[in-house]
Amino acid sequence: MLKVGFVGWRGMVGSVLMERMRAENDWKGFEPIFFTTSQVGQAGPDVGAGAKPLSDAMNIDKLAEMDIILSCQGGSYTTAVYEKLRARWDGYWIDAASTLRMADDSIIVLDPVNRNVIDKGLENGIKNYIGGNCNSNQSS
C-alpha cells in the first residue's frame, strides 16, 4: 500500500485539501502519515483508520519512507528539507509552495487545464508536481 505523507495539513491550503478529500471520500487506497513541525507525538487527525501520532516533518529518514509527500507547509519548509530528502529518495513530491515551480524537473499542476502535460510528466518519470497558486506562509 502506498504511504502518503501530509505536511502542512492544518494551514489554510492544507485544511481545504483535507476537507475536500473527506467530502469526496478520498482517504482510501493508501496509508496517510501526518507530519508536523511543532506537535510531534500528539494525535493526528482521524481520517478513517483512527488517529495516529504525528511524525516529525524535519525527520528525513521518516520522510524517505513515503512513496508520496504532499506539502502545504510553505516555501521555507521546502527549502529546508527538499534537497536533503531528494538526495536519497525517489518518491513523488507534491507541493503548494512556489519554491520548485520553475525547476526543470517540476510540472506546474493546473488540472484540468494542463492534464495532458501532467500525464506526459508521469509517463516520463517526473516526480515533482507544484501548485500554480500558493500561500507560502502555512504551518503545521
mmCIF file of C-alpha atoms in Angstrom:
data_model
loop_
_atom_site.group_PDB
_atom_site.id
_atom_site.type_symbol
_atom_site.label_atom_id
_atom_site.label_comp_id
_atom_site.label_asym_id
_atom_site.label_seq_id
_atom_site.Cartn_x
_atom_site.Cartn_y
_atom_site.Cartn_z
ATOM 1 C CA MET A 1 0.000 0.000 0.000
ATOM 2 C CA LEU A 2 1.306 3.455 -0.860
ATOM 3 C CA LYS A 3 2.444 5.614 2.037
ATOM 4 C CA VAL A 4 1.457 9.255 1.569
ATOM 5 C CA GLY A 5 2.953 11.867 3.880
ATOM 6 C CA PHE A 6 0.954 15.032 4.558
ATOM 7 C CA VAL A 7 2.831 18.128 5.736
ATOM 8 C CA GLY A 8 1.081 21.431 6.425
ATOM 9 C CA TRP A 9 -2.361 19.855 6.614
ATOM 10 C CA ARG A 10 -3.598 22.261 9.328
ATOM 11 C CA GLY A 11 -2.864 25.505 7.489
ATOM 12 C CA MET A 12 -5.177 27.385 5.151
ATOM 13 C CA VAL A 13 -4.347 25.401 1.991
ATOM 14 C CA GLY A 14 -3.919 22.060 3.757
ATOM 15 C CA SER A 15 -7.182 22.283 5.686
ATOM 16 C CA VAL A 16 -9.105 22.927 2.456
ATOM 17 C CA LEU A 17 -7.433 19.874 0.916
ATOM 18 C CA MET A 18 -8.342 17.755 3.957
ATOM 19 C CA GLU A 19 -11.983 18.820 3.792
ATOM 20 C CA ARG A 20 -12.230 18.159 0.061
ATOM 21 C CA MET A 21 -10.694 14.730 0.498
ATOM 22 C CA ARG A 22 -13.218 13.969 3.266
ATOM 23 C CA ALA A 23 -16.124 15.226 1.160
ATOM 24 C CA GLU A 24 -15.045 13.134 -1.834
ATOM 25 C CA ASN A 25 -14.190 10.053 0.253
ATOM 26 C CA ASP A 26 -10.580 10.121 -0.979
ATOM 27 C CA TRP A 27 -8.963 8.587 2.129
ATOM 28 C CA LYS A 28 -8.961 5.039 0.779
ATOM 29 C CA GLY A 29 -6.330 3.012 -1.044
ATOM 30 C CA PHE A 30 -3.252 4.446 0.689
ATOM 31 C CA GLU A 31 -1.779 4.842 4.155
ATOM 32 C CA PRO A 32 -1.795 8.503 5.252
ATOM 33 C CA ILE A 33 1.045 9.600 7.534
ATOM 34 C CA PHE A 34 0.685 13.054 9.056
ATOM 35 C CA PHE A 35 3.763 15.156 9.762
ATOM 36 C CA THR A 36 4.173 18.260 11.895
ATOM 37 C CA THR A 37 6.853 20.810 12.639
ATOM 38 C CA SER A 38 5.503 21.663 16.093
ATOM 39 C CA GLN A 39 3.422 18.845 17.642
ATOM 40 C CA VAL A 40 5.450 15.639 17.180
ATOM 41 C CA GLY A 41 3.892 12.699 19.013
ATOM 42 C CA GLN A 42 0.482 14.278 19.516
ATOM 43 C CA ALA A 43 -2.557 12.613 17.961
ATOM 44 C CA GLY A 44 -3.020 13.302 14.271
ATOM 45 C CA PRO A 45 -6.359 13.584 12.505
ATOM 46 C CA ASP A 46 -8.614 10.567 12.206
ATOM 47 C CA VAL A 47 -9.384 10.106 8.516
ATOM 48 C CA GLY A 48 -10.989 6.714 8.953
ATOM 49 C CA ALA A 49 -8.358 4.458 10.500
ATOM 50 C CA GLY A 50 -8.023 6.055 13.925
ATOM 51 C CA ALA A 51 -5.753 8.889 14.986
ATOM 52 C CA LYS A 52 -2.044 8.045 14.951
ATOM 53 C CA PRO A 53 0.823 10.042 16.474
ATOM 54 C CA LEU A 54 2.167 12.883 14.354
ATOM 55 C CA SER A 55 5.611 12.380 12.819
ATOM 56 C CA ASP A 56 8.420 14.931 12.740
ATOM 57 C CA ALA A 57 8.325 16.843 9.454
ATOM 58 C CA MET A 58 12.067 17.508 9.725
ATOM 59 C CA ASN A 59 12.967 13.809 10.038
ATOM 60 C CA ILE A 60 14.493 12.986 6.648
ATOM 61 C CA ASP A 61 14.623 9.257 7.460
ATOM 62 C CA LYS A 62 10.874 9.130 8.142
ATOM 63 C CA LEU A 63 10.054 11.293 5.120
ATOM 64 C CA ALA A 64 12.143 8.976 2.930
ATOM 65 C CA GLU A 65 9.807 6.093 3.863
ATOM 66 C CA MET A 66 6.959 7.787 1.969
ATOM 67 C CA ASP A 67 6.030 6.994 -1.622
ATOM 68 C CA ILE A 68 4.436 10.420 -1.969
ATOM 69 C CA ILE A 69 4.785 13.594 0.071
ATOM 70 C CA LEU A 70 2.127 16.254 -0.198
ATOM 71 C CA SER A 71 3.314 19.534 1.306
ATOM 72 C CA CYS A 72 1.201 22.588 2.036
ATOM 73 C CA GLN A 73 3.755 23.756 4.604
ATOM 74 C CA GLY A 74 5.269 26.641 2.639
ATOM 75 C CA GLY A 75 8.433 27.580 0.837
ATOM 76 C CA SER A 76 10.721 27.772 3.861
ATOM 77 C CA TYR A 77 9.892 24.144 4.693
ATOM 78 C CA THR A 78 10.546 23.025 1.114
ATOM 79 C CA THR A 79 13.864 24.878 1.157
ATOM 80 C CA ALA A 80 14.835 23.245 4.457
ATOM 81 C CA VAL A 81 14.086 19.615 3.578
ATOM 82 C CA TYR A 82 13.662 19.049 -0.146
ATOM 83 C CA GLU A 83 17.313 18.788 -1.297
ATOM 84 C CA LYS A 84 18.339 16.632 1.683
ATOM 85 C CA LEU A 85 15.381 14.344 1.084
ATOM 86 C CA ARG A 86 15.714 14.173 -2.696
ATOM 87 C CA ALA A 87 19.368 13.121 -2.374
ATOM 88 C CA ARG A 88 18.166 9.747 -1.050
ATOM 89 C CA TRP A 89 14.520 9.481 -2.068
ATOM 90 C CA ASP A 90 12.810 8.803 -5.397
ATOM 91 C CA GLY A 91 9.194 9.423 -4.425
ATOM 92 C CA TYR A 92 6.659 11.952 -5.664
ATOM 93 C CA TRP A 93 6.771 15.472 -4.194
ATOM 94 C CA ILE A 94 3.525 17.450 -4.473
ATOM 95 C CA ASP A 95 3.878 20.988 -3.165
ATOM 96 C CA ALA A 96 1.632 24.026 -2.856
ATOM 97 C CA ALA A 97 4.635 26.356 -2.362
ATOM 98 C CA SER A 98 6.278 28.164 -5.255
ATOM 99 C CA THR A 99 9.846 27.145 -4.308
ATOM 100 C CA LEU A 100 10.239 24.460 -7.005
ATOM 101 C CA ARG A 101 7.810 25.953 -9.502
ATOM 102 C CA MET A 102 10.441 26.883 -12.094
ATOM 103 C CA ALA A 103 12.707 23.853 -11.609
ATOM 104 C CA ASP A 104 13.414 21.887 -14.779
ATOM 105 C CA ASP A 105 12.240 18.659 -13.143
ATOM 106 C CA SER A 106 8.894 20.070 -11.943
ATOM 107 C CA ILE A 107 5.479 20.380 -13.520
ATOM 108 C CA ILE A 108 3.059 23.115 -12.515
ATOM 109 C CA VAL A 109 -0.303 21.493 -11.782
ATOM 110 C CA LEU A 110 -3.241 23.307 -13.341
ATOM 111 C CA ASP A 111 -5.568 20.333 -13.781
ATOM 112 C CA PRO A 112 -7.701 20.141 -15.853
ATOM 113 C CA VAL A 113 -6.025 22.889 -17.938
ATOM 114 C CA ASN A 114 -2.756 21.013 -18.392
ATOM 115 C CA ARG A 115 -3.860 17.451 -17.657
ATOM 116 C CA ASN A 116 -2.061 16.252 -20.801
ATOM 117 C CA VAL A 117 1.212 17.784 -19.516
ATOM 118 C CA ILE A 118 0.720 16.100 -16.121
ATOM 119 C CA ASP A 119 0.022 12.731 -17.767
ATOM 120 C CA LYS A 120 3.089 13.084 -20.006
ATOM 121 C CA GLY A 121 5.222 14.004 -16.976
ATOM 122 C CA LEU A 122 4.038 10.898 -15.133
ATOM 123 C CA GLU A 123 4.874 8.763 -18.174
ATOM 124 C CA ASN A 124 8.344 10.363 -18.401
ATOM 125 C CA GLY A 125 9.254 9.882 -14.736
ATOM 126 C CA ILE A 126 8.747 13.428 -13.451
ATOM 127 C CA LYS A 127 8.439 13.287 -9.660
ATOM 128 C CA ASN A 128 7.735 16.937 -8.686
ATOM 129 C CA TYR A 129 4.278 18.460 -9.088
ATOM 130 C CA ILE A 130 3.866 22.031 -7.920
ATOM 131 C CA GLY A 131 0.708 24.086 -7.460
ATOM 132 C CA GLY A 132 0.148 27.162 -9.562
ATOM 133 C CA ASN A 133 -1.148 29.249 -6.668
ATOM 134 C CA CYS A 134 0.019 29.252 -3.101
ATOM 135 C CA ASN A 135 0.212 30.984 0.212
ATOM 136 C CA SER A 136 3.700 30.072 1.371
ATOM 137 C CA ASN A 137 3.065 31.077 4.990
ATOM 138 C CA GLN A 138 1.476 27.799 6.061
ATOM 139 C CA SER A 139 2.313 25.953 9.255
ATOM 140 C CA SER A 140 1.532 22.624 10.832
#
